[in-house]
mmCIF file of N, CA and C in Angstrom:
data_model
loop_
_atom_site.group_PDB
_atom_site.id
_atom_site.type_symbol
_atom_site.label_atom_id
_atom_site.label_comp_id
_atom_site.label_asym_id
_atom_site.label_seq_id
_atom_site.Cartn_x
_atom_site.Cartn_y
_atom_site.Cartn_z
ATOM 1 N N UNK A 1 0.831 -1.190 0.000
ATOM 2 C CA UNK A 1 0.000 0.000 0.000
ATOM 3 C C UNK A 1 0.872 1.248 0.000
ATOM 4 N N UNK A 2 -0.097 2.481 -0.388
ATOM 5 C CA UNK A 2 0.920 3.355 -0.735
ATOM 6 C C UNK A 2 0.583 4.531 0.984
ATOM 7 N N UNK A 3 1.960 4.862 1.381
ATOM 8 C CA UNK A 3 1.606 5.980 2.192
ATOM 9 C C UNK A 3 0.570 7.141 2.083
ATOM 10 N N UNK A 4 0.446 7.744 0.721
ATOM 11 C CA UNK A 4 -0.018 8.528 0.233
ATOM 12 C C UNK A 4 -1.129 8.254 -1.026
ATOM 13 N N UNK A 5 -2.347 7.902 -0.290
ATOM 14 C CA UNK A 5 -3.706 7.400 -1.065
ATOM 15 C C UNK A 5 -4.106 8.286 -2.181
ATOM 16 N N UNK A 6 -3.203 9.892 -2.464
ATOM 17 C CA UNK A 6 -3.945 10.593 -3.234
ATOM 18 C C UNK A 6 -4.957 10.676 -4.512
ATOM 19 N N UNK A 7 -3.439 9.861 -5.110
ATOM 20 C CA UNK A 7 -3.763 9.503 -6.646
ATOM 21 C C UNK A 7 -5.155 7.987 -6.855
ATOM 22 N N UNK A 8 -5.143 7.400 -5.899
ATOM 23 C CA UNK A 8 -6.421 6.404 -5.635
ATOM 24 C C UNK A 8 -7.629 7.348 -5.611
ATOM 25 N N UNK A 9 -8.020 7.942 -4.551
ATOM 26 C CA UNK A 9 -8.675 8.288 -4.052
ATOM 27 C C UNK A 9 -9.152 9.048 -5.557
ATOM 28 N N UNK A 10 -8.460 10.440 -6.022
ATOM 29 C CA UNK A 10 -8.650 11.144 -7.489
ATOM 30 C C UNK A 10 -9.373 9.578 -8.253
ATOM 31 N N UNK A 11 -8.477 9.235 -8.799
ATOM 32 C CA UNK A 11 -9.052 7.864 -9.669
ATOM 33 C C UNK A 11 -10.148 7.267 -9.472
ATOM 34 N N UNK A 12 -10.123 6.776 -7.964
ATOM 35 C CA UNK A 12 -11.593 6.104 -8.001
ATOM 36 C C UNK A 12 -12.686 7.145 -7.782
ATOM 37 N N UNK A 13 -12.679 7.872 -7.110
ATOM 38 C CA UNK A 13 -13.447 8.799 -6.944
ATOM 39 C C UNK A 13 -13.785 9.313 -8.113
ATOM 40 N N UNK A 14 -13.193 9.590 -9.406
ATOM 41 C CA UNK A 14 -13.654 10.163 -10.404
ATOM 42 C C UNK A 14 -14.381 8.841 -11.225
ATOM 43 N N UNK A 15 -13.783 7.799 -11.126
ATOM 44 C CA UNK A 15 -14.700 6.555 -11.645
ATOM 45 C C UNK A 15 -16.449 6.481 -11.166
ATOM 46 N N UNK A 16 -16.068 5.934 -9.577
ATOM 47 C CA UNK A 16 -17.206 5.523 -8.947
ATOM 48 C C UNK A 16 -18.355 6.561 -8.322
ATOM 49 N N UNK A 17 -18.028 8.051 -8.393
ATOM 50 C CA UNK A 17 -18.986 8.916 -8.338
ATOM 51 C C UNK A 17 -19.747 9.504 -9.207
ATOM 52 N N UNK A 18 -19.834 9.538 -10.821
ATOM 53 C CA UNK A 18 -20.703 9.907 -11.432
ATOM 54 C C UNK A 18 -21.685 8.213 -11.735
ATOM 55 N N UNK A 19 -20.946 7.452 -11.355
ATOM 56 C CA UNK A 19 -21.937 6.663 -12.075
ATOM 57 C C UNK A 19 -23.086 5.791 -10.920
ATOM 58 N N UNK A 20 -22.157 6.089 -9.956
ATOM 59 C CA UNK A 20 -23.219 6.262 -8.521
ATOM 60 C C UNK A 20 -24.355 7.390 -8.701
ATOM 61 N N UNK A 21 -24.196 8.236 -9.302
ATOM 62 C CA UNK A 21 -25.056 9.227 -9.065
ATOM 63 C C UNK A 21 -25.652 9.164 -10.594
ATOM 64 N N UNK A 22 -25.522 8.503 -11.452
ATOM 65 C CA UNK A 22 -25.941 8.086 -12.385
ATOM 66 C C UNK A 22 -26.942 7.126 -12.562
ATOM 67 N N UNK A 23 -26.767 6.152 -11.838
ATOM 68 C CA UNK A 23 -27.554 4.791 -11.659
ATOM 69 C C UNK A 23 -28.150 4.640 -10.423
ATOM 70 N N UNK A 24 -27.649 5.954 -9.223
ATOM 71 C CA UNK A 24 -29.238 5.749 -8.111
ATOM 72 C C UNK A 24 -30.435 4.667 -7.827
ATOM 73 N N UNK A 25 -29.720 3.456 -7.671
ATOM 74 C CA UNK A 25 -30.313 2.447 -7.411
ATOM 75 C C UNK A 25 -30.967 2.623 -6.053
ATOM 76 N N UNK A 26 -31.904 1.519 -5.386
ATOM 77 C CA UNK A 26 -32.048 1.162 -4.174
ATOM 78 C C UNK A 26 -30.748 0.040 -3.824
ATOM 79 N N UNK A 27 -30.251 -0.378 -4.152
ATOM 80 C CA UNK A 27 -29.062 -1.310 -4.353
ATOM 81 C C UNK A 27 -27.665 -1.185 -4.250
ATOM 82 N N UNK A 28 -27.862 -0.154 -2.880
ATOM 83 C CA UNK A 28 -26.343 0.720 -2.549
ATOM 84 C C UNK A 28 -25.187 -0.160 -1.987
ATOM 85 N N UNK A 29 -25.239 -1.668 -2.042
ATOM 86 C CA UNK A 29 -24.298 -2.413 -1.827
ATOM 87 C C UNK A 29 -23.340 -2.546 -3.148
ATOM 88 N N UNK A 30 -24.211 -2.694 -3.990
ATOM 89 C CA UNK A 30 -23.010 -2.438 -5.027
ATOM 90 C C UNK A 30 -21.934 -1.700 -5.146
ATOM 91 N N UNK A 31 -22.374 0.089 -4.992
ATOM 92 C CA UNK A 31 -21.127 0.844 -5.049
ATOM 93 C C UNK A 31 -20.000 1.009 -3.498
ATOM 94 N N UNK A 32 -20.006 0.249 -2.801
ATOM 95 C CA UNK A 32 -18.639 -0.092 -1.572
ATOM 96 C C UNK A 32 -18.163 -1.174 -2.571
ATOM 97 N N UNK A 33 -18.495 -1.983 -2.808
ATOM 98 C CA UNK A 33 -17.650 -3.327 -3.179
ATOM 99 C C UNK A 33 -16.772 -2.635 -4.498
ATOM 100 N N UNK A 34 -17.968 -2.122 -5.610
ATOM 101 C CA UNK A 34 -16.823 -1.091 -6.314
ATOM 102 C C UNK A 34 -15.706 -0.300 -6.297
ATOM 103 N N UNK A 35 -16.071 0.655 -5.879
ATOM 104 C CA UNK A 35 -15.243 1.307 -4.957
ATOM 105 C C UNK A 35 -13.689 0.429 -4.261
ATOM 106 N N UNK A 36 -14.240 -0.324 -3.804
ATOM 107 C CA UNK A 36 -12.682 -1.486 -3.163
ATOM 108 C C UNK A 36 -12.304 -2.344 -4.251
ATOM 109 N N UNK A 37 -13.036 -2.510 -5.421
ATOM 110 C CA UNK A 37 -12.492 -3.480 -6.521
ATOM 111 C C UNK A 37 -11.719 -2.190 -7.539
ATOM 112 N N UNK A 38 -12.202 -1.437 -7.415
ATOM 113 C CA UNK A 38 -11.301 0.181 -7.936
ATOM 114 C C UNK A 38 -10.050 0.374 -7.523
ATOM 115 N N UNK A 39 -10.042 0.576 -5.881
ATOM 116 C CA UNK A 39 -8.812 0.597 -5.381
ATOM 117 C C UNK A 39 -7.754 -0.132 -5.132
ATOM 118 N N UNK A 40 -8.426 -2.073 -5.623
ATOM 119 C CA UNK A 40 -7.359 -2.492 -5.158
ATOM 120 C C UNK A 40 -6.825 -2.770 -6.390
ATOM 121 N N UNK A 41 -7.298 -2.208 -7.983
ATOM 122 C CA UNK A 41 -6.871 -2.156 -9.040
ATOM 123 C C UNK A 41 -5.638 -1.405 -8.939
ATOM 124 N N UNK A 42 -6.563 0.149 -8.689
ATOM 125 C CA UNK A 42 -5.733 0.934 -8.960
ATOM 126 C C UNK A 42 -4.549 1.286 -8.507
ATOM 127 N N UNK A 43 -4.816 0.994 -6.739
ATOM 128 C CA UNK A 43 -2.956 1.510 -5.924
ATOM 129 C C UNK A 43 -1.957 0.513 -6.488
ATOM 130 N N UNK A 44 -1.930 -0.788 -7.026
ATOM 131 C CA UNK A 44 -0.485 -1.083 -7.644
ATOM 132 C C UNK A 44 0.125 -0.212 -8.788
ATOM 133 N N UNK A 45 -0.939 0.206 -9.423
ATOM 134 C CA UNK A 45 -0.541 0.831 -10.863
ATOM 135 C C UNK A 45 -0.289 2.313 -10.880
ATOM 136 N N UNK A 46 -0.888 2.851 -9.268
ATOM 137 C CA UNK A 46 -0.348 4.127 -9.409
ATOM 138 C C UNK A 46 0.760 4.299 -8.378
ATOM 139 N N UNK A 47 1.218 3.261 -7.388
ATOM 140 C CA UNK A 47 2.472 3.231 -7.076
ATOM 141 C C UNK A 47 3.528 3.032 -7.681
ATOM 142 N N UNK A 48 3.586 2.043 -9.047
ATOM 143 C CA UNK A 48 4.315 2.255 -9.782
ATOM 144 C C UNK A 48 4.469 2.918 -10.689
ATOM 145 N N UNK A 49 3.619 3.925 -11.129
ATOM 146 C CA UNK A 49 3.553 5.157 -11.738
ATOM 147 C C UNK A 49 4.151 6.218 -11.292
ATOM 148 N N UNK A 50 4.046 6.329 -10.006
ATOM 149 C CA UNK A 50 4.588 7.543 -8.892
ATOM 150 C C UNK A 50 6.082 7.205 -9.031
ATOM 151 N N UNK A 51 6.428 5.926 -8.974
ATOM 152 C CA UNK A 51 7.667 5.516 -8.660
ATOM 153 C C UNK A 51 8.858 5.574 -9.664
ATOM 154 N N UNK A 52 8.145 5.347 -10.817
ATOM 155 C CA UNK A 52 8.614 4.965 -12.364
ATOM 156 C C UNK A 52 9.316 6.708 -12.258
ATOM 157 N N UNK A 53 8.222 7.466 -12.308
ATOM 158 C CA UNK A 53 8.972 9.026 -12.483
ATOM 159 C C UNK A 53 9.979 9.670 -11.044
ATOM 160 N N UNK A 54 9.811 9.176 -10.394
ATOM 161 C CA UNK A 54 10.644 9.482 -9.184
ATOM 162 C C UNK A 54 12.227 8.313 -9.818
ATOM 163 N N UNK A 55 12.061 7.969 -10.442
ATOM 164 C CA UNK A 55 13.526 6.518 -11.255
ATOM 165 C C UNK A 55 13.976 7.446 -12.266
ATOM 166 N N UNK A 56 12.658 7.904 -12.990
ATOM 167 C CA UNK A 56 13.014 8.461 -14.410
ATOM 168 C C UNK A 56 13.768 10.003 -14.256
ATOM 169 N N UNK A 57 13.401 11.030 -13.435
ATOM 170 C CA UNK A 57 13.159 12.359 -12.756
ATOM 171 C C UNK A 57 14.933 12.369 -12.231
ATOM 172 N N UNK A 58 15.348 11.062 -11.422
ATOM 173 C CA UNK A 58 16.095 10.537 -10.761
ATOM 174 C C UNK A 58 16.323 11.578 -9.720
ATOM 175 N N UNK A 59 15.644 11.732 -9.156
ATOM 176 C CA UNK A 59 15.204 12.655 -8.076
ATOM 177 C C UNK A 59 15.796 12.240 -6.567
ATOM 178 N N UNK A 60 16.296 13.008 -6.277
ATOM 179 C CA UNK A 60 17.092 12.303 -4.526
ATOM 180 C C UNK A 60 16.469 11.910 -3.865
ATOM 181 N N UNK A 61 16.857 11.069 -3.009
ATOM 182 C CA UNK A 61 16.035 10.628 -1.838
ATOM 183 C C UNK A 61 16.788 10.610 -0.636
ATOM 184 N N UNK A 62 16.082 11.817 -0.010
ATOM 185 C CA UNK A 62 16.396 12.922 1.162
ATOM 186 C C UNK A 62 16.957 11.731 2.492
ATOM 187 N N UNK A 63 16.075 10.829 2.631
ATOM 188 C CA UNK A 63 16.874 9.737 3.911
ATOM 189 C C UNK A 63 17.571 9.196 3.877
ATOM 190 N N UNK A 64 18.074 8.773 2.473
ATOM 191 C CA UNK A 64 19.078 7.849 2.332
ATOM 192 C C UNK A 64 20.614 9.153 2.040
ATOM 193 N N UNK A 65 20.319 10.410 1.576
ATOM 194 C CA UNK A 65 21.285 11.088 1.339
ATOM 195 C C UNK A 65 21.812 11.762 2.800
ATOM 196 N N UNK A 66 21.101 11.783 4.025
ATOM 197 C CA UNK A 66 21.338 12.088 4.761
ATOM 198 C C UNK A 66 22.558 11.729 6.012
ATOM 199 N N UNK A 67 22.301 9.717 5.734
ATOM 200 C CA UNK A 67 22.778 8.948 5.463
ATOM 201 C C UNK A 67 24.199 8.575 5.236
ATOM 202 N N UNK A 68 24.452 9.122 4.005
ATOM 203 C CA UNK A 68 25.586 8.813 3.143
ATOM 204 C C UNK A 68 26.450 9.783 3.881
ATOM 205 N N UNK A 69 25.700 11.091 3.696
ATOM 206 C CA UNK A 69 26.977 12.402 4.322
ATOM 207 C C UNK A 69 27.479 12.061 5.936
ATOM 208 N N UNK A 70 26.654 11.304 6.515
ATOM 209 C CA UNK A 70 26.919 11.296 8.331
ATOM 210 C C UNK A 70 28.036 9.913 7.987
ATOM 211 N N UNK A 71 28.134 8.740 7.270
ATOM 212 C CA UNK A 71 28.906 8.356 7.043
ATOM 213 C C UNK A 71 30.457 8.394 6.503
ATOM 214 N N UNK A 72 29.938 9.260 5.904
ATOM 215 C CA UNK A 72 31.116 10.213 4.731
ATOM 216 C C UNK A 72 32.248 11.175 6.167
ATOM 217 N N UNK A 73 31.219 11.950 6.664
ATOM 218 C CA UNK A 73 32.151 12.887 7.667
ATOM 219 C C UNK A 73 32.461 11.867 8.751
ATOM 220 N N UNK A 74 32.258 10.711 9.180
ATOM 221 C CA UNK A 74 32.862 9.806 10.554
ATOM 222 C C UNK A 74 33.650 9.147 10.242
ATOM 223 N N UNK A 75 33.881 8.848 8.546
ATOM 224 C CA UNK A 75 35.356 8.069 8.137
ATOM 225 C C UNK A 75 36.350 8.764 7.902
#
């Protein structure tokens, strides 16, 4: 799972709310189970989406560089 649900939440939420409010059933069990068959689509594919450009970007990563320098100055 991802720390940061944002990009889920956008996604499904833009999926599963017009068509909830589209199809206004008496039959409101349907849209929870949706909703969780949405998300558990979607957070693999947008963690590795997030991730892919944070590889591609090659963008630092602040804990591990912090890291390196406290090692660097004790040798």
């Amino acid at each position: 799972m991802t720390r940061r649900p944002w990009l889920t939440i956008l996604v499904v939420g833009h999926l599963v709310v017009p068509l909830a409010l589209a199809v206004e059933t008496n039959v409101m069990t349907v849209w929870p189970m949706l909703a969780l068959g949405a998300a558990l689509v979607v957070v693999p594919r947008a963690k590795g989406l997030l991730l892919s450009v944070i590889l591609v970007t090659r963008a630092p990563g602040s804990e591990r560089e912090g890291e390196l320098e406290a090692e660097h100055d004790g040798a």
